[in-house]
Short mmCIF file of C-alpha atoms in Angstrom, two decimals:
data_model
loop_
_atom_site.label_atom_id
_atom_site.label_comp_id
_atom_site.label_asym_id
_atom_site.label_seq_id
_atom_site.Cartn_x
_atom_site.Cartn_y
_atom_site.Cartn_z
CA MET A 1 -0.05 -0.07 0.17
CA ARG A 2 1.73 3.14 -1.05
CA ALA A 3 1.53 6.23 1.28
CA ILE A 4 -1.03 8.70 0.00
CA ASN A 5 -0.91 12.24 1.38
CA ILE A 6 -4.36 13.66 1.93
CA PRO A 7 -4.88 16.89 3.81
CA ARG A 8 -6.45 16.73 7.33
CA ASP A 9 -9.06 19.20 6.56
CA GLY A 10 -9.51 18.43 2.86
CA LEU A 11 -10.71 15.28 1.30
CA PRO A 12 -11.73 16.53 -2.17
CA VAL A 13 -15.51 15.85 -1.69
CA THR A 14 -17.94 17.69 -4.09
CA THR A 15 -20.64 19.26 -1.72
CA ALA A 16 -24.19 20.85 -2.52
CA ARG A 17 -22.61 24.12 -1.91
CA ASP A 18 -20.01 23.54 -4.35
CA MET A 19 -22.74 22.64 -6.92
CA ALA A 20 -24.67 25.56 -5.98
CA ARG A 21 -21.49 28.03 -6.94
CA ASP A 22 -21.02 26.19 -10.29
CA ASP A 23 -22.65 28.29 -13.01
CA SER A 24 -22.58 25.51 -15.56
CA ILE A 25 -25.04 23.45 -13.49
CA SER A 26 -28.53 24.66 -14.35
CA GLY A 27 -30.95 22.37 -12.67
CA ARG A 28 -29.98 19.08 -13.98
CA PHE A 29 -26.89 17.65 -15.23
CA THR A 30 -25.18 14.19 -16.30
CA LEU A 31 -21.70 12.70 -15.11
CA LYS A 32 -20.22 9.50 -16.41
CA THR A 33 -17.88 7.00 -14.79
CA GLU A 34 -17.13 3.29 -14.98
CA VAL A 35 -18.37 2.58 -11.50
CA VAL A 36 -20.79 4.48 -9.33
CA VAL A 37 -20.93 3.37 -5.61
CA ILE A 38 -23.85 4.26 -3.51
CA GLY A 39 -22.84 4.84 0.09
CA SER A 40 -19.42 5.62 1.60
CA GLY A 41 -19.65 3.62 4.65
CA ALA A 42 -17.69 0.29 5.49
CA GLY A 43 -18.90 -1.36 2.18
CA GLY A 44 -18.86 1.47 -0.04
CA SER A 45 -15.36 2.85 0.77
CA MET A 46 -13.66 -0.61 0.41
CA VAL A 47 -15.33 -1.16 -2.91
CA ALA A 48 -14.14 2.33 -3.90
CA TRP A 49 -10.53 1.70 -2.96
CA GLU A 50 -10.24 -1.75 -4.42
CA LEU A 51 -11.48 -0.70 -8.10
CA ALA A 52 -9.75 2.63 -7.72
CA ARG A 53 -6.68 1.19 -7.23
CA ALA A 54 -7.40 -1.45 -9.75
CA GLY A 55 -7.49 1.66 -12.23
CA ARG A 56 -11.45 1.91 -12.54
CA GLN A 57 -13.14 5.28 -12.69
CA VAL A 58 -14.86 5.40 -9.46
CA LEU A 59 -17.71 8.01 -8.16
CA VAL A 60 -18.72 7.57 -4.64
CA VAL A 61 -22.10 8.98 -4.08
CA GLU A 62 -23.25 9.69 -0.55
CA ALA A 63 -26.48 11.06 0.83
CA GLY A 64 -25.22 12.66 3.99
CA PRO A 65 -22.78 15.78 4.57
CA TYR A 66 -19.04 15.64 4.64
CA HIS A 67 -17.72 16.43 8.19
CA PRO A 68 -13.95 16.40 8.08
CA SER A 69 -12.31 15.09 11.39
CA SER A 70 -11.57 18.60 12.73
CA ALA A 71 -15.36 19.46 12.49
CA PHE A 72 -16.09 17.03 15.48
CA THR A 73 -16.75 18.64 18.57
CA GLU A 74 -16.94 15.18 20.95
CA HIS A 75 -20.44 16.67 22.05
CA LEU A 76 -22.89 13.78 20.99
CA GLY A 77 -25.68 16.21 20.71
CA ASP A 78 -23.83 17.99 17.88
CA THR A 79 -22.97 14.98 16.01
CA MET A 80 -26.58 13.56 16.28
CA THR A 81 -28.08 16.76 14.76
CA GLU A 82 -25.58 17.00 11.95
CA ILE A 83 -24.77 13.41 10.81
CA TYR A 84 -27.04 10.93 12.37
CA ARG A 85 -29.67 9.79 10.01
CA GLU A 86 -33.01 11.58 11.19
CA GLN A 87 -30.99 12.86 14.05
CA ALA A 88 -30.71 9.51 15.60
CA ALA A 89 -34.41 8.98 15.91
CA GLN A 90 -34.67 6.48 12.95
CA LEU A 91 -37.24 4.26 14.26
CA ASN A 92 -39.42 1.04 13.57
CA SER A 93 -43.21 1.37 12.46
CA THR A 94 -44.22 1.36 16.21
CA ALA A 95 -41.61 3.90 17.36
CA ASP A 96 -40.43 1.80 20.16
CA VAL A 97 -36.92 0.45 18.64
CA LEU A 98 -34.35 2.87 17.69
CA PHE A 99 -31.90 2.14 14.59
CA PRO A 100 -28.97 4.63 14.60
CA GLU A 101 -27.36 5.26 11.51
CA GLY A 102 -24.70 7.41 10.13
CA ALA A 103 -25.63 9.52 7.20
CA CYS A 104 -22.18 11.42 6.30
CA VAL A 105 -18.96 10.71 4.07
CA GLY A 106 -17.73 7.56 6.15
CA GLY A 107 -21.42 6.44 6.91
CA SER A 108 -21.68 4.33 10.31
CA THR A 109 -18.22 3.56 10.48
CA VAL A 110 -17.72 7.59 11.41
CA ILE A 111 -19.91 6.82 14.46
CA GLY A 112 -19.49 3.42 15.17
CA ALA A 113 -17.99 2.11 18.59
CA CYS A 114 -15.15 0.27 16.60
CA VAL A 115 -15.78 -3.25 17.74
CA MET A 116 -14.35 -5.79 15.05
CA GLN A 117 -15.22 -9.36 15.43
CA GLN A 118 -14.98 -12.15 12.94
CA PRO A 119 -17.62 -14.89 13.14
CA PRO A 120 -16.47 -18.64 14.21
CA ASP A 121 -15.51 -20.84 11.59
CA SER A 122 -18.62 -22.74 12.30
CA VAL A 123 -20.52 -20.07 10.92
CA PHE A 124 -18.76 -20.08 7.62
CA ARG A 125 -18.52 -23.97 7.35
CA ARG A 126 -22.19 -23.43 7.63
CA TRP A 127 -22.93 -21.08 5.09
CA SER A 128 -20.44 -22.86 2.67
CA GLU A 129 -21.80 -26.29 3.09
CA GLU A 130 -25.41 -25.94 3.91
CA LEU A 131 -26.15 -22.87 1.99
CA GLY A 132 -24.03 -23.36 -0.84
CA LEU A 133 -21.85 -20.31 -0.58
CA LYS A 134 -18.64 -21.63 -1.45
CA ASN A 135 -17.12 -18.02 -1.44
CA LEU A 136 -17.63 -17.94 2.25
CA ALA A 137 -15.87 -21.27 3.38
CA PRO A 138 -13.10 -20.70 5.99
CA GLN A 139 -10.41 -21.45 3.80
CA VAL A 140 -11.57 -18.79 1.42
CA ILE A 141 -12.74 -16.06 3.40
CA LYS A 142 -10.40 -15.99 6.31
CA PRO A 143 -7.41 -14.65 4.33
CA LEU A 144 -9.48 -11.69 3.56
CA PHE A 145 -10.35 -10.92 6.87
CA ASP A 146 -6.72 -10.96 7.61
CA GLU A 147 -6.14 -8.49 5.01
CA VAL A 148 -9.01 -6.06 6.08
CA GLY A 149 -7.75 -6.62 9.87
CA ARG A 150 -4.27 -5.01 8.67
CA GLU A 151 -5.72 -2.44 6.88
CA GLN A 152 -7.91 -1.21 9.69
CA TYR A 153 -5.21 -1.94 12.29
CA VAL A 154 -7.50 -4.30 14.23
CA HIS A 155 -6.01 -5.11 17.63
CA LEU A 156 -7.12 -6.35 21.19
CA ASN A 157 -7.63 -3.76 23.51
CA GLU A 158 -4.60 -3.29 25.66
CA ALA A 159 -4.75 -3.09 29.52
CA HIS A 160 -4.54 0.96 29.47
CA GLU A 161 -7.46 1.16 27.19
CA ILE A 162 -9.54 -0.95 29.55
CA ASN A 163 -11.67 1.59 31.70
CA THR A 164 -13.71 1.44 35.04
CA THR A 165 -16.91 0.41 33.12
CA ALA A 166 -15.08 -2.65 31.79
CA HIS A 167 -13.41 -3.33 34.91
CA LYS A 168 -16.60 -3.63 36.90
CA VAL A 169 -17.83 -6.17 34.15
CA ILE A 170 -14.42 -8.15 34.48
CA GLN A 171 -15.01 -8.27 38.37
CA GLY A 172 -18.47 -9.62 37.84
CA CYS A 173 -17.52 -12.10 35.46
CA GLU A 174 -14.60 -13.56 37.60
CA ARG A 175 -17.19 -13.98 40.58
CA MET A 176 -19.71 -15.39 38.17
CA GLY A 177 -17.45 -17.76 36.32
CA PHE A 178 -17.84 -16.13 33.03
CA SER A 179 -15.49 -16.06 30.28
CA TRP A 180 -14.45 -12.72 29.08
CA LYS A 181 -11.82 -11.11 27.02
CA PRO A 182 -10.78 -7.47 25.64
CA VAL A 183 -12.67 -6.30 22.64
CA SER A 184 -11.04 -6.09 19.07
CA ARG A 185 -11.16 -2.56 17.80
CA ASN A 186 -9.87 -0.83 14.94
CA VAL A 187 -8.29 2.22 16.46
CA ARG A 188 -4.68 3.14 16.14
CA GLN A 189 -3.14 4.97 19.29
CA CYS A 190 -6.46 5.73 20.90
CA ALA A 191 -6.71 9.13 22.61
CA LEU A 192 -9.32 7.34 25.25
CA THR A 193 -11.54 10.13 25.41
CA GLY A 194 -14.70 7.73 25.38
CA HIS A 195 -16.60 9.84 22.60
CA CYS A 196 -16.46 7.22 19.70
CA LEU A 197 -20.17 7.74 18.97
CA ALA A 198 -19.72 11.34 18.44
CA GLY A 199 -17.05 11.09 15.80
CA CYS A 200 -13.23 10.93 16.25
CA PRO A 201 -11.41 14.26 15.69
CA SER A 202 -7.96 12.85 15.89
CA ASP A 203 -8.27 10.45 13.01
CA ARG A 204 -7.43 7.62 15.45
CA LYS A 205 -10.65 5.60 14.81
CA MET A 206 -9.90 3.94 11.59
CA SER A 207 -13.25 5.04 10.05
CA ALA A 208 -13.72 4.97 6.18
CA LEU A 209 -13.37 8.84 6.42
CA VAL A 210 -9.62 8.22 7.09
CA THR A 211 -8.70 4.96 5.75
CA HIS A 212 -10.31 3.61 2.41
CA LEU A 213 -12.23 6.81 1.23
CA PRO A 214 -8.74 8.81 1.10
CA TRP A 215 -6.95 6.03 -0.36
CA ALA A 216 -9.42 5.73 -2.98
CA VAL A 217 -9.14 9.42 -3.60
CA GLY A 218 -5.68 8.71 -3.72
CA HIS A 219 -5.87 6.61 -6.48
CA GLY A 220 -8.48 8.76 -8.60
CA ALA A 221 -11.89 8.12 -7.20
CA ARG A 222 -14.32 11.12 -6.99
CA VAL A 223 -16.77 11.68 -3.90
CA MET A 224 -19.76 13.61 -3.97
CA ALA A 225 -21.80 14.46 -0.60
CA ASP A 226 -25.29 15.74 -0.15
CA THR A 227 -26.41 13.62 -3.14
CA GLU A 228 -29.38 11.10 -2.65
CA VAL A 229 -29.62 8.25 -5.27
CA THR A 230 -33.56 8.08 -6.05
CA ARG A 231 -33.36 4.95 -8.10
CA VAL A 232 -30.81 2.65 -10.26
CA LEU A 233 -31.50 3.00 -14.08
CA ILE A 234 -32.09 -0.30 -15.77
CA ARG A 235 -32.50 -1.14 -19.37
CA ASN A 236 -33.01 -4.67 -21.06
CA GLY A 237 -31.87 -6.36 -17.60
CA ARG A 238 -28.87 -4.38 -17.07
CA ALA A 239 -28.24 -1.44 -14.77
CA TYR A 240 -26.64 1.55 -16.54
CA GLY A 241 -26.67 4.23 -14.15
CA VAL A 242 -28.26 6.07 -11.37
CA GLU A 243 -30.57 9.16 -10.78
CA ALA A 244 -30.02 11.51 -7.86
CA VAL A 245 -31.19 14.67 -6.20
CA VAL A 246 -28.69 16.93 -4.68
CA ARG A 247 -29.89 18.82 -1.52
CA ASP A 248 -28.17 21.68 0.79
CA PRO A 249 -27.80 19.67 4.09
CA ARG A 250 -28.85 22.70 6.04
CA THR A 251 -32.07 23.81 4.38
CA ARG A 252 -33.07 20.42 2.58
CA GLN A 253 -33.63 22.64 -0.29
CA LYS A 254 -33.02 20.96 -3.84
CA VAL A 255 -29.88 22.41 -5.64
CA ALA A 256 -29.95 20.16 -8.44
CA GLU A 257 -30.95 16.92 -10.11
CA LEU A 258 -28.09 14.37 -11.32
CA ARG A 259 -28.03 11.47 -13.70
CA ILE A 260 -24.90 9.12 -13.42
CA ASP A 261 -24.08 7.27 -16.50
CA ALA A 262 -22.02 3.96 -15.13
CA GLU A 263 -21.34 0.65 -16.48
CA VAL A 264 -21.37 -1.19 -12.99
CA VAL A 265 -23.64 0.12 -9.95
CA VAL A 266 -22.86 -0.85 -6.54
CA ALA A 267 -25.36 -0.12 -3.82
CA ALA A 268 -23.55 0.08 -0.30
CA GLY A 269 -26.18 2.05 1.59
CA GLY A 270 -26.79 -0.56 4.50
CA ALA A 271 -29.32 -3.05 5.27
CA ILE A 272 -31.95 -0.45 5.55
CA GLN A 273 -31.26 2.00 2.93
CA THR A 274 -30.25 -0.52 0.32
CA PRO A 275 -33.50 -2.43 -0.02
CA LEU A 276 -35.43 0.79 -0.11
CA LEU A 277 -33.39 2.19 -3.11
CA LEU A 278 -33.70 -1.46 -5.12
CA GLN A 279 -37.60 -1.40 -4.15
CA ARG A 280 -37.66 2.35 -5.52
CA SER A 281 -35.91 1.21 -8.65
CA GLU A 282 -38.49 -1.60 -9.38
CA ILE A 283 -35.80 -4.30 -9.73
CA PRO A 284 -36.96 -7.66 -10.73
CA ASP A 285 -37.37 -9.76 -7.71
CA ALA A 286 -38.28 -13.37 -8.42
CA SER A 287 -37.21 -14.41 -4.71
CA GLY A 288 -39.97 -11.96 -3.15
CA GLN A 289 -37.39 -11.80 -0.44
CA LEU A 290 -36.23 -7.93 -1.21
CA GLY A 291 -36.34 -6.05 1.97
CA LYS A 292 -37.07 -9.19 4.09
CA ASN A 293 -35.19 -11.26 6.49
CA LEU A 294 -34.29 -8.18 8.29
CA ALA A 295 -32.31 -9.27 11.42
CA VAL A 296 -31.21 -6.56 13.68
CA GLN A 297 -29.09 -7.90 16.39
CA PRO A 298 -31.31 -6.30 19.15
CA PHE A 299 -29.70 -5.04 22.15
CA VAL A 300 -30.79 -3.40 25.68
CA GLN A 301 -28.56 -1.50 27.98
CA VAL A 302 -28.27 -2.20 31.70
CA LEU A 303 -26.82 0.49 33.89
CA ALA A 304 -25.41 -0.15 37.26
CA ARG A 305 -24.86 2.40 40.17
CA PHE A 306 -21.80 1.81 42.59
CA ARG A 307 -20.84 3.42 45.71
CA GLU A 308 -17.60 4.62 44.63
CA GLU A 309 -17.00 7.20 41.34
CA LEU A 310 -16.17 5.33 38.40
CA HIS A 311 -16.30 8.19 35.71
CA GLY A 312 -16.93 5.22 33.36
CA PHE A 313 -17.39 7.50 30.26
CA ARG A 314 -13.57 7.86 30.40
CA GLY A 315 -11.24 5.79 28.35
CA ALA A 316 -11.98 3.40 25.39
CA LEU A 317 -15.99 3.20 24.94
CA VAL A 318 -16.21 -0.59 24.50
CA GLY A 319 -13.46 -2.19 26.69
CA VAL A 320 -14.27 -6.00 27.26
CA GLU A 321 -16.81 -8.50 25.94
CA ILE A 322 -18.45 -11.44 27.70
CA ASP A 323 -17.87 -14.43 25.35
CA GLU A 324 -19.38 -16.89 27.37
CA PHE A 325 -22.66 -17.44 25.53
CA ILE A 326 -21.80 -16.31 21.95
CA GLU A 327 -21.74 -19.95 20.35
CA THR A 328 -24.32 -21.71 22.67
CA ASP A 329 -27.12 -19.07 22.93
CA GLY A 330 -26.08 -16.27 20.47
CA TYR A 331 -25.71 -13.59 23.41
CA MET A 332 -23.26 -10.83 23.11
CA PHE A 333 -22.20 -8.47 25.84
CA PHE A 334 -19.96 -5.25 25.63
CA SER A 335 -18.89 -2.94 28.43
CA ALA A 336 -19.97 0.66 27.53
CA LEU A 337 -21.48 3.55 29.10
CA ALA A 338 -23.92 5.46 27.07
CA GLU A 339 -23.42 9.26 26.99
CA PRO A 340 -26.27 11.56 28.57
CA GLU A 341 -27.86 12.42 25.07
CA GLN A 342 -28.15 8.72 24.14
CA LEU A 343 -29.73 7.93 27.33
CA MET A 344 -32.01 10.90 27.00
CA ILE A 345 -33.00 9.56 23.41
CA GLN A 346 -33.90 6.33 25.15
CA GLY A 347 -35.91 8.16 27.97
CA ASN A 348 -33.91 6.83 30.59
CA GLN A 349 -33.09 10.18 32.08
CA GLY A 350 -36.45 11.32 33.54
CA ALA A 351 -37.43 15.16 33.82
CA GLY A 352 -37.16 17.54 36.37
CA PRO A 353 -35.83 16.49 39.56
CA ASP A 354 -35.45 13.11 38.45
CA HIS A 355 -33.29 14.24 35.55
CA ILE A 356 -31.03 16.01 38.20
CA ASN A 357 -30.76 13.31 40.34
CA PHE A 358 -30.15 11.00 37.34
CA MET A 359 -27.39 13.18 36.33
CA LYS A 360 -25.73 13.46 39.83
CA SER A 361 -25.36 9.74 39.82
CA TYR A 362 -23.98 9.59 36.05
CA LYS A 363 -20.25 9.51 37.38
CA HIS A 364 -21.08 6.40 39.54
CA LEU A 365 -22.60 4.34 36.70
CA ALA A 366 -21.51 1.69 34.78
CA GLY A 367 -23.11 0.24 31.36
CA LEU A 368 -23.35 -3.19 29.95
CA ASN A 369 -24.93 -3.67 26.64
CA ALA A 370 -26.80 -7.29 26.42
CA PHE A 371 -27.29 -8.39 22.58
CA ALA A 372 -29.44 -11.45 21.42
CA ILE A 373 -29.51 -12.87 18.20
CA ASP A 374 -32.92 -12.73 16.65
CA GLU A 375 -35.11 -14.51 13.92
CA GLY A 376 -34.56 -12.34 11.10
CA ARG A 377 -38.22 -11.86 10.58
CA GLY A 378 -38.15 -8.12 10.08
CA GLU A 379 -38.79 -6.11 6.81
CA VAL A 380 -38.01 -2.84 5.34
CA LYS A 381 -40.33 -1.47 2.77
CA TRP A 382 -40.65 1.53 0.52
CA LYS A 383 -44.27 2.71 0.28
CA GLY A 384 -45.25 5.32 -2.67
CA SER A 385 -43.58 6.64 -5.63
CA HIS A 386 -39.56 6.59 -5.91
CA THR A 387 -39.62 10.29 -5.21
CA ASP A 388 -42.55 10.95 -2.62
CA GLY A 389 -42.70 7.79 -0.85
CA ARG A 390 -41.71 6.62 2.69
CA LYS A 391 -39.95 4.03 4.41
CA VAL A 392 -41.41 1.55 6.77
CA ILE A 393 -39.07 -0.50 9.39
CA SER A 394 -41.23 -3.34 10.63
CA TRP A 395 -39.46 -5.22 13.63
CA ASN A 396 -40.82 -6.09 16.94
CA PRO A 397 -39.69 -9.07 19.08
CA SER A 398 -41.45 -12.27 19.10
CA ARG A 399 -42.22 -13.57 22.56
CA ALA A 400 -39.17 -15.93 22.11
CA GLU A 401 -37.12 -12.87 21.30
CA PHE A 402 -38.30 -11.01 24.11
CA GLU A 403 -37.41 -13.63 26.61
CA LYS A 404 -33.97 -13.65 25.14
CA LEU A 405 -33.52 -10.08 25.37
CA LYS A 406 -34.93 -10.16 29.03
CA HIS A 407 -32.71 -13.10 29.88
CA GLY A 408 -29.69 -11.10 28.59
CA ALA A 409 -30.65 -8.12 30.98
CA SER A 410 -30.98 -10.67 33.76
CA LEU A 411 -27.39 -12.13 33.15
CA ALA A 412 -25.80 -8.36 32.81
CA SER A 413 -27.40 -7.36 35.89
CA ARG A 414 -26.19 -10.36 37.98
CA VAL A 415 -22.71 -9.50 36.58
CA PHE A 416 -23.08 -6.04 37.93
CA PHE A 417 -24.20 -7.11 41.18
CA ALA A 418 -21.55 -9.62 41.54
CA ALA A 419 -19.01 -6.64 41.17
CA GLY A 420 -20.67 -4.95 44.15
CA ALA A 421 -23.34 -2.63 42.51
CA GLU A 422 -25.80 -0.91 44.56
CA GLU A 423 -28.69 -0.60 41.98
CA VAL A 424 -29.12 -1.81 38.56
CA TYR A 425 -31.41 0.25 36.21
CA LEU A 426 -33.55 -2.20 34.08
CA PRO A 427 -34.10 -1.28 30.16
CA SER A 428 -37.69 -0.99 30.50
CA PHE A 429 -40.36 1.68 29.35
CA GLN A 430 -41.67 1.35 32.92
CA ARG A 431 -38.22 2.82 34.53
CA LEU A 432 -37.72 -0.32 36.78
CA SER A 433 -34.90 -0.66 39.13
CA ALA A 434 -33.57 -3.41 41.39
CA PRO A 435 -31.54 -2.29 44.74
CA SER A 436 -30.18 -5.85 44.89
CA VAL A 437 -29.77 -9.26 43.48
CA PHE A 438 -32.85 -10.60 45.55
CA ASP A 439 -35.08 -8.06 44.08
CA LEU A 440 -33.96 -8.56 40.43
CA ASP A 441 -36.24 -11.45 39.64
CA ALA A 442 -39.45 -9.51 40.90
CA ARG A 443 -38.38 -6.63 38.97
CA LEU A 444 -38.08 -8.35 35.89
CA ASP A 445 -41.58 -10.17 36.28
CA GLU A 446 -42.99 -6.68 36.01
CA ILE A 447 -41.28 -6.27 32.64
CA THR A 448 -44.18 -8.21 30.48
CA TYR A 449 -44.45 -8.95 26.64
CA GLY A 450 -47.60 -6.98 26.47
CA VAL A 451 -49.01 -6.37 22.93
CA ARG A 452 -46.42 -7.85 20.64
CA GLY A 453 -43.58 -6.84 22.46
CA MET A 454 -44.40 -3.09 21.92
CA TYR A 455 -43.26 -0.35 24.63
CA SER A 456 -41.88 -2.86 26.81
CA LEU A 457 -38.02 -3.35 26.67
CA ARG A 458 -35.97 -0.41 25.38
CA ILE A 459 -34.56 -2.08 22.38
CA ASN A 460 -31.61 -0.34 20.02
CA SER A 461 -30.15 -1.78 16.94
CA PHE A 462 -26.53 -0.74 15.61
CA SER A 463 -26.34 -4.19 13.23
CA SER A 464 -29.15 -4.70 10.63
CA HIS A 465 -28.50 -7.14 7.92
CA GLY A 466 -29.72 -9.49 5.69
CA THR A 467 -32.40 -7.64 3.59
CA CYS A 468 -30.81 -8.51 0.30
CA ARG A 469 -29.25 -11.67 1.22
CA MET A 470 -26.74 -13.58 -0.92
CA GLY A 471 -27.57 -17.16 -2.00
CA VAL A 472 -27.25 -19.80 -4.83
CA ASP A 473 -31.03 -20.06 -5.67
CA ARG A 474 -32.75 -16.89 -7.43
CA TYR A 475 -35.89 -17.94 -5.69
CA HIS A 476 -34.74 -17.53 -2.13
CA ALA A 477 -32.14 -14.94 -2.43
CA VAL A 478 -31.75 -11.21 -3.72
CA THR A 479 -28.19 -11.70 -5.10
CA ASN A 480 -25.87 -14.46 -5.98
CA ALA A 481 -22.78 -15.31 -4.42
CA ARG A 482 -20.95 -12.40 -6.03
CA GLY A 483 -23.06 -9.89 -4.88
CA GLU A 484 -24.55 -9.54 -7.90
CA VAL A 485 -28.48 -8.65 -8.08
CA TYR A 486 -30.19 -11.68 -9.73
CA ASP A 487 -31.64 -10.46 -13.14
CA VAL A 488 -29.93 -7.32 -13.26
CA LYS A 489 -26.70 -7.44 -14.58
CA GLY A 490 -23.92 -4.84 -13.36
CA LEU A 491 -26.07 -4.17 -9.94
CA PHE A 492 -24.09 -5.31 -7.24
CA VAL A 493 -24.74 -5.02 -3.35
CA ALA A 494 -21.89 -4.39 -0.93
CA ASP A 495 -23.12 -4.06 2.67
CA ALA A 496 -24.82 -5.67 5.75
CA SER A 497 -27.72 -6.70 3.61
CA LEU A 498 -25.75 -9.54 2.08
CA LEU A 499 -25.38 -11.59 4.86
CA PRO A 500 -27.43 -14.72 4.40
CA GLU A 501 -28.99 -15.09 7.96
CA PRO A 502 -28.79 -13.71 11.35
CA MET A 503 -25.52 -14.11 13.17
CA ALA A 504 -24.30 -13.48 16.44
CA SER A 505 -21.16 -11.30 15.86
CA ALA A 506 -20.54 -7.47 15.32
CA PRO A 507 -20.86 -7.25 11.43
CA HIS A 508 -18.51 -4.38 10.58
CA TRP A 509 -15.64 -6.74 9.87
CA THR A 510 -17.61 -9.25 8.03
CA VAL A 511 -19.23 -6.43 5.81
CA GLN A 512 -15.74 -4.95 4.87
CA THR A 513 -14.57 -8.49 4.05
CA LEU A 514 -17.44 -9.21 1.79
CA ALA A 515 -17.30 -5.97 0.09
CA LYS A 516 -13.51 -6.77 -0.66
CA GLN A 517 -14.60 -9.69 -2.19
CA VAL A 518 -17.25 -8.48 -4.33
CA ALA A 519 -14.93 -5.58 -5.62
CA GLN A 520 -12.28 -8.44 -6.34
CA GLY A 521 -15.08 -10.29 -8.32
CA ILE A 522 -15.91 -7.19 -10.24
CA HIS A 523 -12.16 -6.48 -11.31
CA ALA A 524 -11.88 -10.11 -12.43
CA ARG A 525 -14.93 -9.71 -14.50
CA GLY A 526 -13.58 -6.67 -16.20
CA GLN A 527 -13.95 -7.99 -19.70
CA GLU A 528 -17.52 -8.78 -18.98
CA LEU A 529 -18.68 -5.78 -17.21
CA PHE A 530 -16.52 -2.86 -18.73
CA LEU A 531 -16.69 -1.67 -22.38
CA LYS A 532 -12.91 -1.40 -22.15
CA GLY A 533 -12.42 -4.76 -20.64
#
């Protein structure tokens, strides 16, 4: 990898403001490229870099704004307002499950928690042997994981990166006899400020904003921000470009309409946005699976109050994981204390005197996120025309999923009580807490499934996947093993929507690895896909 000099404040990104100042743009214009990549996050940036360094003309189109590292203030409220999708309030259809996403150049990698996990070999053997996806066999995919790991500086947290919140989890695990280990993160010389979700101002987080996008630009790729693709253009069973709208990120006023002619189109907007785009584009879908099979890796956060001051918001946001239950039950647990703004969105902080008392106790808190593998029964659907419609995210826990999450909250609570917690706050809309482990079961019993699990547990999802799943049967999958959409030549998917079934590992590393494989496959088929071969 050759060194590429990109100024800290200056990825050459074309923004809506640039286009508004360009006198040659009069409402509508057309661009041409070999490859247009829709989305600039984990998958899109990887595809852009792989194909740009292979000599292809690449244009990356991002609906969100461009924020250089120097623009981040480490105030989560600022970041939520400016670069989270819908100001961090993207919700399911019943408005009780939160789906935070980055909507900016770099995508969710900019606001992610840096957790990097490889699924166990047993998962890849199943996908290869039982689902027929030979490209995902361990001996094929693992070398690509290693390559991505080197590019992303993935490493196990060292002792100085494990903060007091994590140490409380360690203490509880040791007393409970649970297996734990330091988390692997894609950070280089972490500054340990604890504000990962607000964006990293020091370029230490190896997000797409400071790795694959600058590398792609260094090899000639172009990046456009503030540009929302409304549909993929298809003729005679082949994608030939996209249509997009450029909007001012502040006023949301339309600056221009844009058509991009391309020989290859790569959709990499994530497991929610990509199926919406393909639905708006009315792509043929013999499987009937487009937008379905939404798996969300639902999680709840358990907060615990300790007698001593912890300042658990300092240091690496995520320090350790409990790996006792991953392969047996599909549970993941990560130490992390949410910032006040995040807790406010979840409704944990109360109002008036309750809010003041809660915030006084904040420096005494530790947090543990309890994830459960779900059944992948959710759906993302676009309703209405491609310009004036709306998205609908349908996911609510089944009774079995609800019980899994509730049991995860119970385990997390017991870990904290074993570590000496004085009180545990349960992740319920009822604002329940348990003052001791002896009161825990009775408090948990007050959290009932109710009406289809709505407004019971406070559920979040950072890891949606599966809505354009790959497979070897066009009647059961949206894309083939190469990530190419069935019946639309030259249209590829390179994000978490490719994952063929729900999994119990954080998907970031897997998404980048799959995107690398998709990009290398596109390059290998150059004579077939590109006019110039």
